[in-house]
Coordinates of C-alpha atoms in Angstrom, one line a residue:
X14 CA 25.9 -61.5 93.7
X15 CA 22.7 -61.3 93.1
X16 CA 21.8 -59.2 90.2
X17 CA 19.6 -56.4 90.6
X18 CA 17.6 -57.1 86.6
X19 CA 16.3 -59.7 85.5
X20 CA 17.2 -59.1 81.5
X21 CA 20.1 -56.6 80.1
X22 CA 19.1 -55.8 76.7
X23 CA 22.0 -54.6 74.9
X24 CA 21.3 -51.7 72.3
X25 CA 18.0 -49.1 72.3
X26 CA 16.9 -49.7 68.5
X27 CA 13.5 -50.2 67.7
X28 CA 13.5 -54.2 68.7
X29 CA 15.5 -53.6 72.3
X30 CA 13.0 -51.0 72.8
X31 CA 9.7 -52.5 72.8
X32 CA 11.6 -55.5 74.3
X33 CA 12.5 -53.5 77.1
X34 CA 9.1 -51.8 77.4
X35 CA 7.1 -54.9 77.3
X36 CA 9.4 -56.5 79.4
X37 CA 9.5 -54.3 82.4
X38 CA 5.4 -53.5 82.0
X39 CA 4.8 -57.2 82.8
X40 CA 7.2 -56.6 86.5
X41 CA 10.8 -57.6 85.0
X42 CA 14.3 -55.4 86.5
X43 CA 15.9 -54.9 83.0
X44 CA 18.9 -52.1 81.7
X45 CA 18.8 -51.0 78.6
X46 CA 21.9 -50.4 76.4
X47 CA 23.3 -48.4 73.6
X48 CA 26.5 -47.2 72.8
X49 CA 25.1 -43.8 71.0
X50 CA 24.2 -41.1 72.4
X51 CA 20.6 -41.4 72.0
X52 CA 17.8 -44.3 71.2
X53 CA 16.3 -45.6 67.9
X54 CA 19.1 -42.7 65.5
X55 CA 17.9 -45.7 62.6
X56 CA 13.9 -44.9 63.7
X57 CA 14.9 -41.1 63.5
X58 CA 16.1 -41.5 60.2
X59 CA 13.2 -43.5 58.8
X60 CA 10.4 -43.3 55.9
X61 CA 12.4 -39.3 55.8
X62 CA 11.8 -38.8 58.9
X63 CA 8.6 -39.6 59.1
X64 CA 9.1 -43.7 60.5
X65 CA 6.8 -46.1 57.7
X66 CA 6.3 -47.8 61.3
X67 CA 4.5 -50.9 59.7
X68 CA 2.7 -52.1 56.5
X69 CA -0.6 -53.2 56.8
X70 CA 0.0 -56.5 54.1
X71 CA 2.7 -57.9 56.9
X72 CA 2.6 -61.5 56.2
X73 CA 5.3 -64.4 56.8
X74 CA 5.9 -64.2 52.9
X75 CA 7.6 -61.1 52.8
X76 CA 10.8 -61.7 54.6
X77 CA 13.7 -63.2 53.4
X78 CA 15.4 -65.6 55.9
X79 CA 16.9 -69.2 55.4
X80 CA 13.3 -70.3 57.1
X81 CA 10.4 -69.1 55.8
X82 CA 8.3 -70.3 58.4
X83 CA 10.2 -69.0 61.2
X84 CA 9.0 -65.7 61.5
X85 CA 5.2 -67.0 61.1
X86 CA 5.0 -67.0 65.4
X87 CA 6.7 -63.5 66.6
X88 CA 4.5 -62.3 63.7
X89 CA 0.6 -63.8 64.5
X90 CA 0.7 -62.8 68.3
X91 CA 1.7 -59.0 67.3
X92 CA 0.4 -57.8 64.5
X93 CA 0.3 -54.0 62.8
X94 CA -2.9 -54.0 64.5
X95 CA -1.7 -53.7 67.7
X96 CA 0.9 -51.8 66.7
X97 CA -0.8 -49.4 65.3
X98 CA -3.6 -49.9 68.3
X99 CA -0.6 -48.5 70.9
X100 CA 0.4 -45.6 67.8
X101 CA -3.0 -43.8 68.5
X102 CA -3.1 -44.9 72.3
X103 CA -0.3 -41.7 72.2
X104 CA -2.3 -40.1 69.8
X105 CA 0.3 -40.3 67.5
X106 CA -1.4 -39.2 64.2
X107 CA -0.7 -42.0 61.5
X108 CA -1.3 -41.9 57.5
X109 CA -1.4 -44.4 54.6
X110 CA 0.6 -44.1 51.7
X111 CA 1.0 -46.8 49.0
X112 CA 1.3 -50.8 49.4
X113 CA -0.7 -50.5 53.2
X114 CA 2.9 -48.3 54.4
X115 CA 2.1 -46.2 57.4
X116 CA 3.7 -43.1 58.5
X117 CA 3.9 -40.4 60.5
X118 CA 1.2 -37.1 59.7
X119 CA 4.3 -35.1 62.3
X120 CA 8.0 -37.1 62.9
X121 CA 9.2 -40.0 63.2
X122 CA 10.6 -38.7 66.7
X123 CA 7.2 -39.1 67.7
X124 CA 8.1 -42.8 67.6
X125 CA 10.8 -42.4 70.0
X126 CA 9.4 -40.7 72.2
X127 CA 6.2 -43.1 72.7
X128 CA 8.4 -46.2 73.3
X129 CA 10.4 -43.9 75.5
X130 CA 7.4 -43.3 77.6
X131 CA 6.5 -46.9 77.3
X132 CA 10.0 -48.1 78.7
X133 CA 9.4 -45.3 81.5
X134 CA 6.2 -46.9 82.5
X135 CA 7.7 -50.5 82.9
X136 CA 10.9 -48.8 84.7
X137 CA 13.4 -49.5 82.6
X138 CA 16.6 -48.2 83.3
X139 CA 18.0 -47.4 80.4
X140 CA 22.1 -46.6 79.8
X141 CA 22.6 -44.5 76.2
X142 CA 26.4 -43.5 75.7
X143 CA 27.1 -46.4 77.2
X144 CA 29.3 -49.2 74.5
X145 CA 29.6 -52.9 76.5
X146 CA 33.4 -54.7 76.4
X147 CA 33.0 -58.6 77.8
X148 CA 29.9 -60.0 77.6
X149 CA 30.2 -63.6 79.4
X150 CA 28.4 -66.5 81.6
X151 CA 30.0 -66.6 85.3
X152 CA 27.9 -70.2 85.7
X153 CA 24.4 -68.1 87.4
X154 CA 24.4 -65.0 85.3
X155 CA 25.4 -63.0 82.2
X156 CA 27.5 -60.8 82.6
X157 CA 28.7 -57.5 80.9
X158 CA 31.0 -54.7 81.0
X159 CA 30.6 -51.2 80.5
X160 CA 32.2 -48.5 81.2
X161 CA 31.5 -47.9 84.2
X162 CA 30.3 -51.1 85.8
X163 CA 30.0 -54.5 85.0
X164 CA 26.0 -55.8 85.4
X165 CA 25.2 -58.9 85.7
X166 CA 21.8 -61.2 84.7
X167 CA 20.1 -64.3 84.1
X168 CA 18.7 -63.4 80.7
X169 CA 21.0 -61.1 78.0
X170 CA 18.9 -60.2 74.7
X171 CA 20.8 -59.3 71.6
X172 CA 19.2 -56.1 69.4
X173 CA 22.0 -54.4 68.6
X174 CA 20.9 -54.7 64.5
X175 CA 23.2 -55.7 61.3
X176 CA 25.9 -53.3 60.0
X177 CA 24.0 -51.2 57.7
X178 CA 24.7 -47.2 58.0
X179 CA 27.1 -47.3 60.1
X180 CA 27.5 -43.6 59.9
X181 CA 24.9 -44.4 62.7
X182 CA 26.2 -46.4 64.6
X183 CA 26.0 -49.6 63.7
X184 CA 27.9 -53.1 63.6
X185 CA 28.4 -56.4 63.3
X186 CA 28.7 -56.7 67.3
X187 CA 25.4 -59.0 66.9
X188 CA 27.5 -61.0 65.5
X189 CA 30.6 -61.5 66.6
X190 CA 28.6 -62.0 70.3
X191 CA 26.2 -65.1 68.5
X192 CA 29.3 -66.3 67.4
X193 CA 31.2 -66.2 71.2
X194 CA 28.1 -68.4 72.5
X195 CA 28.4 -70.7 70.1
X196 CA 25.5 -69.5 67.9
X197 CA 26.1 -69.9 63.8
X198 CA 26.0 -66.8 62.0
X199 CA 23.9 -66.5 57.9
X200 CA 26.5 -64.5 55.6
X201 CA 25.5 -61.5 56.1
X202 CA 24.8 -59.4 52.9
X203 CA 23.6 -55.8 51.9
X204 CA 19.4 -55.3 51.3
X205 CA 17.7 -52.9 50.4
X206 CA 20.0 -51.2 49.4
X207 CA 20.7 -49.7 45.5
X208 CA 22.3 -51.5 42.3
X209 CA 26.1 -50.6 40.2
X210 CA 26.3 -51.5 36.9
X211 CA 29.6 -51.3 35.2
X212 CA 31.2 -52.8 31.6
X213 CA 28.4 -51.6 28.4
X214 CA 25.9 -51.0 31.2
X215 CA 27.4 -48.3 32.9
X216 CA 26.0 -46.2 29.2
X217 CA 22.6 -46.7 31.3
X218 CA 24.2 -44.2 34.5
X219 CA 23.9 -41.1 31.4
X220 CA 20.0 -41.6 32.7
X221 CA 20.2 -40.3 35.9
X222 CA 17.4 -38.9 37.5
X223 CA 15.5 -40.8 35.1
X224 CA 12.2 -43.3 37.0
X225 CA 9.6 -45.4 35.4
X226 CA 7.5 -48.0 37.0
X227 CA 8.1 -51.3 36.2
X228 CA 7.9 -55.0 37.6
X229 CA 11.8 -55.9 38.4
X230 CA 13.1 -59.1 39.1
X231 CA 15.5 -61.3 40.8
X232 CA 15.2 -64.8 41.0
X233 CA 11.8 -65.5 41.3
X234 CA 10.8 -62.4 43.2
X235 CA 9.0 -59.8 41.4
X236 CA 7.8 -56.4 42.3
X237 CA 6.2 -53.7 40.4
X238 CA 6.9 -50.4 41.3
X239 CA 9.2 -47.2 40.4
X240 CA 12.5 -47.7 39.0
X241 CA 15.6 -45.4 39.5
X242 CA 18.9 -45.1 37.4
X243 CA 21.4 -43.0 39.4
X244 CA 24.7 -42.0 38.4
X245 CA 26.5 -45.3 39.8
X246 CA 23.1 -47.5 38.5
X247 CA 19.8 -48.2 39.3
X248 CA 18.0 -48.1 42.8
X249 CA 14.2 -46.9 43.0
X250 CA 11.7 -49.4 45.5
X251 CA 11.6 -52.0 42.8
X252 CA 15.0 -52.5 42.6
X253 CA 15.5 -52.3 46.8
X254 CA 13.0 -55.0 46.8
X255 CA 14.9 -57.1 44.0
X256 CA 18.2 -56.7 46.0
X257 CA 17.5 -58.9 49.2
X258 CA 16.8 -61.4 46.9
X259 CA 20.0 -60.2 44.2
X260 CA 23.7 -62.3 44.4
X261 CA 26.6 -61.2 43.1
X262 CA 27.1 -62.3 39.3
X263 CA 23.9 -62.9 38.9
X264 CA 21.5 -60.9 36.2
X265 CA 18.2 -59.0 36.6
X266 CA 15.1 -58.5 34.9
X267 CA 13.3 -55.0 34.6
X268 CA 9.9 -55.5 32.3
X269 CA 9.7 -52.1 30.5
X270 CA 6.5 -52.8 29.5
X271 CA 4.7 -53.9 32.2
X272 CA 0.8 -53.4 30.5
X273 CA 1.9 -54.8 27.2
X274 CA 0.4 -57.5 26.0
X275 CA 3.1 -60.0 24.6
X276 CA 2.6 -59.0 20.6
X277 CA 2.3 -55.1 21.3
X278 CA 4.8 -53.8 18.6
X279 CA 3.0 -56.2 16.4
X280 CA -0.2 -54.2 16.4
X281 CA 1.7 -50.9 16.5
X282 CA 3.3 -52.0 13.5
X283 CA -0.2 -52.6 12.4
X284 CA -2.1 -49.3 13.4
X285 CA 0.6 -47.2 13.3
X286 CA 3.5 -48.2 10.4
X287 CA 5.3 -44.6 10.1
X288 CA 5.5 -44.6 14.5
X289 CA 9.3 -45.7 15.5
X290 CA 9.8 -47.5 18.4
X291 CA 10.7 -44.9 20.4
X292 CA 7.7 -42.5 20.0
X293 CA 5.9 -46.0 20.9
X294 CA 7.9 -46.2 24.0
X295 CA 7.2 -42.8 25.0
X296 CA 3.0 -43.3 25.6
X297 CA 4.3 -44.8 29.0
X298 CA 8.1 -44.5 30.1
X299 CA 10.0 -40.9 30.1
X300 CA 11.3 -39.6 26.5
X301 CA 15.1 -39.6 27.4
X302 CA 15.3 -43.6 28.9
X303 CA 12.6 -44.5 25.7
X304 CA 15.5 -43.6 23.4
X305 CA 18.2 -45.0 24.8
X306 CA 16.3 -48.1 24.9
X307 CA 15.2 -47.6 21.2
X308 CA 18.9 -46.9 20.6
X309 CA 20.5 -50.2 22.9
X310 CA 17.8 -52.3 20.2
X311 CA 19.4 -50.4 17.4
X312 CA 15.5 -49.9 15.9
X313 CA 15.4 -46.0 14.5
X314 CA 13.8 -46.4 12.2
X315 CA 9.7 -46.5 11.1
X316 CA 7.8 -49.3 12.9
X317 CA 6.1 -50.9 9.4
X318 CA 10.2 -50.9 8.5
X319 CA 11.0 -53.8 10.4
X320 CA 10.7 -57.2 9.9
X321 CA 8.2 -58.7 12.6
X322 CA 10.7 -61.0 13.5
X323 CA 12.8 -58.2 14.8
X324 CA 9.7 -56.4 16.9
X325 CA 8.5 -59.6 18.4
X326 CA 12.3 -59.3 19.2
X327 CA 12.2 -56.1 20.8
X328 CA 9.1 -57.0 22.5
X329 CA 10.9 -59.6 24.3
X330 CA 13.6 -58.0 25.8
X331 CA 11.9 -54.9 26.7
X332 CA 9.8 -57.4 28.6
X333 CA 12.5 -58.7 30.4
X334 CA 15.7 -56.9 30.1
X335 CA 18.7 -57.7 31.5
X336 CA 21.1 -56.1 33.4
X337 CA 24.1 -57.3 35.4
X338 CA 24.9 -55.7 38.5
X339 CA 28.0 -55.7 39.2
X340 CA 27.8 -54.7 43.3
X341 CA 25.9 -52.7 44.9
X342 CA 26.9 -49.7 47.2
X343 CA 27.3 -51.4 50.8
X344 CA 26.1 -51.8 53.6
X345 CA 26.8 -47.4 53.9
X346 CA 23.7 -47.3 51.6
X347 CA 21.6 -50.7 52.6
X348 CA 18.6 -50.0 54.7
X349 CA 19.0 -53.4 56.3
X350 CA 21.0 -56.7 56.4
X351 CA 20.0 -59.7 54.9
X352 CA 20.8 -62.9 56.9
X353 CA 22.5 -62.6 60.7
X354 CA 21.6 -64.8 63.9
X355 CA 20.5 -68.4 62.4
X356 CA 17.5 -69.2 63.1
X357 CA 17.8 -72.8 63.0
X358 CA 19.7 -71.9 66.6
X359 CA 16.5 -69.7 68.0
X360 CA 12.9 -70.9 68.8
X361 CA 10.5 -69.2 66.9
X362 CA 8.5 -68.5 69.9
X363 CA 10.8 -67.1 72.5
X364 CA 13.5 -65.9 70.2
X365 CA 15.8 -68.0 72.7
X366 CA 19.1 -69.2 71.5
X367 CA 17.9 -73.5 72.0
X368 CA 21.6 -74.1 72.9
X369 CA 22.6 -70.7 75.5
X370 CA 19.6 -70.9 77.7
X371 CA 18.6 -67.2 78.6
X372 CA 20.1 -66.1 75.3
X373 CA 18.3 -63.7 73.3
X374 CA 18.6 -62.4 69.7
X375 CA 15.5 -60.1 68.1
X376 CA 14.6 -57.3 65.2
X377 CA 17.9 -56.8 62.8
X378 CA 20.5 -59.2 64.3
X379 CA 18.2 -62.3 63.7
X380 CA 18.4 -63.7 59.9
X381 CA 15.0 -62.1 58.9
X382 CA 14.6 -59.3 56.7
X383 CA 11.4 -57.5 55.3
X384 CA 10.5 -56.2 52.4
X385 CA 10.8 -52.3 51.5
X386 CA 7.6 -50.8 53.1
X387 CA 7.3 -51.0 57.6
X388 CA 7.8 -55.5 57.1
X389 CA 11.1 -54.7 59.0
X390 CA 9.9 -52.3 61.3
X391 CA 7.0 -54.9 61.7
X392 CA 9.4 -58.1 62.9
X393 CA 11.5 -55.4 65.3
X394 CA 8.2 -54.8 67.8
X395 CA 6.8 -58.4 67.5
X396 CA 10.0 -59.8 67.9
X397 CA 10.7 -57.8 70.5
X398 CA 7.3 -58.1 72.0
X399 CA 8.0 -62.1 71.9
X400 CA 11.0 -62.5 73.6
X401 CA 9.7 -60.3 76.1
X402 CA 7.3 -62.6 77.6
X403 CA 10.1 -65.2 78.2
X404 CA 11.7 -62.7 80.1

């Protein structure tokens, strides 16, 4: 039976929409399928509803993957500037926040509307509220069972994302499909997610709502941004960033005094011998946090009465305070997923499975995870565009 479609794309999120629009405008007949009743649901909640749609500083070294080179090809061929040009062509006003993060002046709905308009321009068929069933290959084409029909196409694109934010309907369907066709899956785990504290460190939960500018680290990864204490543990941009690198039972480090030199407490002792550690810390940290840190270090007396050795130890601990999270808030609160369909089984140029001609995987479904701040959307746009060139 002949297929009316050149390609079927499963998943109408950021990557799927982009891939469908570009392929359609290249003259391909495309069916875009999603079980949800609306396209781009993750886009709509991103950036506080304003969609942090890309980052000016996008580069391959800002992505986590078992193969750190895999993302280079797609990111190099479809850049942040390319997506900005698309946004401006649709007359969507935008602004830059910190660290190269770009947001809509208005609503994230503008980005979804733009992508759907692009799909319309490519005459893409969009099937929403259409959960797919059995997916197979009949020797000539891929087959997908939909509620009302079975569709066929010589090319199939997995764009169903990862399991983060399940309340939006996210599932691990991409991994099931990958395994169905013999592709490996790198262990998925929550990323850009708050970390939880237990045991003795649970005392820091009393600081819930307190934030500070810090340098957070996990392994070799270091990020200077805000950290936020919560009633469950640690959050804020700096913590979300290191969560992508953190592994269970490993510690993370926080430098509470990133602008201080190594001997700052000894200098404070000479300059202000009657000051306390709490007072010295309160010059740059919130009072409640300064008090908690001084109490944990058991230094409540005036600096002039503290031996230099103890001040040196305190200074070193404040610049690399170790927390050992007892877990994270899981996929329910994770913005994205680390891991996914192994890049070893995909072409970096076309995102096509090496051993399954016609099968592609893009976006969050793949083992490529960006930093916080628009990097994951740029991977969605770039990987969707790259796959579309091969459809």
